[in-house]
Coordinates of C-alpha atoms in Angstrom, one line a residue:
A441 CA -38.8 -64.3 75.8
I442 CA -37.2 -67.6 75.9
F443 CA -33.9 -68.7 77.4
L444 CA -32.2 -71.7 76.0
F445 CA -29.8 -73.6 78.2
V446 CA -26.9 -75.4 76.6
G447 CA -25.6 -78.2 78.9
T448 CA -26.9 -79.1 82.4
P449 CA -28.6 -76.3 84.4
S450 CA -26.9 -75.7 87.7
A451 CA -28.3 -75.6 91.1
D452 CA -26.1 -72.6 91.8
I453 CA -28.5 -70.1 90.1
P454 CA -29.3 -67.6 92.8
S455 CA -32.9 -67.5 93.8
S456 CA -34.9 -64.4 94.5
G457 CA -37.3 -66.5 96.6
G458 CA -39.9 -66.5 93.8
S459 CA -40.7 -69.0 91.1
S460 CA -38.3 -70.2 88.6
S461 CA -39.9 -67.9 86.0
T462 CA -38.7 -64.9 88.2
L463 CA -35.2 -66.1 87.5
L464 CA -35.6 -66.1 83.7
A465 CA -35.6 -62.3 83.4
S466 CA -34.2 -61.4 80.1
A467 CA -32.7 -59.0 77.5
A468 CA -32.7 -56.5 74.6
A469 CA -31.1 -55.6 71.3
G470 CA -30.0 -52.2 72.7
S471 CA -30.8 -49.2 70.6
T472 CA -29.7 -50.4 67.2
T473 CA -31.7 -49.3 64.2
T474 CA -32.8 -51.8 61.5
T475 CA -34.0 -51.0 58.0
A476 CA -36.5 -53.4 56.4
A477 CA -38.4 -53.2 53.1
L478 CA -42.1 -52.7 53.5
N479 CA -44.1 -52.4 50.3
G480 CA -41.1 -51.2 48.5
K481 CA -40.4 -48.4 51.0
A482 CA -37.7 -48.5 53.7
A483 CA -39.0 -48.7 57.3
L484 CA -36.8 -48.0 60.3
Y485 CA -37.3 -50.1 63.5
S486 CA -35.7 -49.3 66.7
P487 CA -36.3 -51.4 70.0
P488 CA -37.0 -49.3 73.0
P489 CA -34.0 -48.8 75.2
I490 CA -33.5 -50.5 78.5
T491 CA -33.9 -47.7 81.0
T492 CA -33.5 -49.5 84.4
D493 CA -30.4 -50.1 86.4
S494 CA -29.5 -53.6 87.4
S495 CA -29.9 -54.8 91.0
Q496 CA -27.4 -56.9 92.6
Q497 CA -29.8 -59.8 92.3
A498 CA -30.3 -59.2 88.6
L499 CA -26.5 -59.2 88.1
K500 CA -26.2 -62.6 89.9
V501 CA -29.0 -64.1 87.8
A502 CA -27.4 -62.7 84.6
K503 CA -23.9 -64.1 85.6
S504 CA -25.5 -67.5 86.3
L505 CA -27.3 -67.5 82.9
Q506 CA -24.0 -66.7 81.2
S507 CA -22.2 -69.5 83.0
L508 CA -24.9 -71.8 81.7
N509 CA -24.3 -70.5 78.2
A510 CA -27.9 -69.5 78.2
K511 CA -29.3 -67.4 75.3
M512 CA -32.4 -65.1 75.3
Y513 CA -34.5 -65.5 72.1
G514 CA -36.9 -62.5 71.7
A515 CA -38.4 -59.9 69.4
Y516 CA -37.8 -56.2 69.6
W517 CA -41.5 -55.5 69.3
C518 CA -42.6 -58.0 72.1
S519 CA -43.9 -56.3 75.3
H520 CA -43.1 -59.4 77.4
C521 CA -39.4 -59.4 76.1
F522 CA -39.1 -55.8 77.0
D523 CA -40.5 -56.3 80.5
Q524 CA -37.9 -59.0 81.1
K525 CA -35.2 -56.7 79.8
Q526 CA -36.3 -54.0 82.1
I527 CA -36.3 -56.5 85.0
L528 CA -32.6 -57.5 84.4
G529 CA -31.5 -53.9 83.7
K530 CA -29.1 -52.4 81.2
E531 CA -25.9 -53.5 82.9
A532 CA -26.8 -57.1 83.3
F533 CA -28.3 -57.4 79.9
E534 CA -25.4 -55.6 78.0
T535 CA -22.7 -57.4 79.9
Y536 CA -23.9 -60.9 80.5
V537 CA -26.9 -61.9 78.5
Q538 CA -26.6 -63.3 75.0
Y539 CA -29.5 -62.0 73.0
V540 CA -30.8 -63.4 69.7
E541 CA -33.3 -61.3 67.8
C542 CA -36.0 -63.5 66.3
S543 CA -37.9 -60.9 64.4
K544 CA -37.2 -60.9 60.7
D545 CA -37.2 -57.1 60.5
G546 CA -35.5 -56.6 63.9

């Protein structure tokens, strides 16, 4: 998962006391289903749903990312992206994170 910051990063991003990579928790495409052509047949792709609730720290991080106009670039099939989505939780992700699906069939 990749976050892109547009503008100058702020020193106001809340810290969990860990490394900066801990702050770059990320996002998901929800539970939308996509149809793609595969060898002439339609295939359905659905990303796994975010099942965790957002902590107060995750909400603060997500709000800070939104204030920086950050975007998460990921793929529905990527386990690392999914892990980051689970770290932020569904409320933070659905409310504050701008997600860009990079997979052609996602």
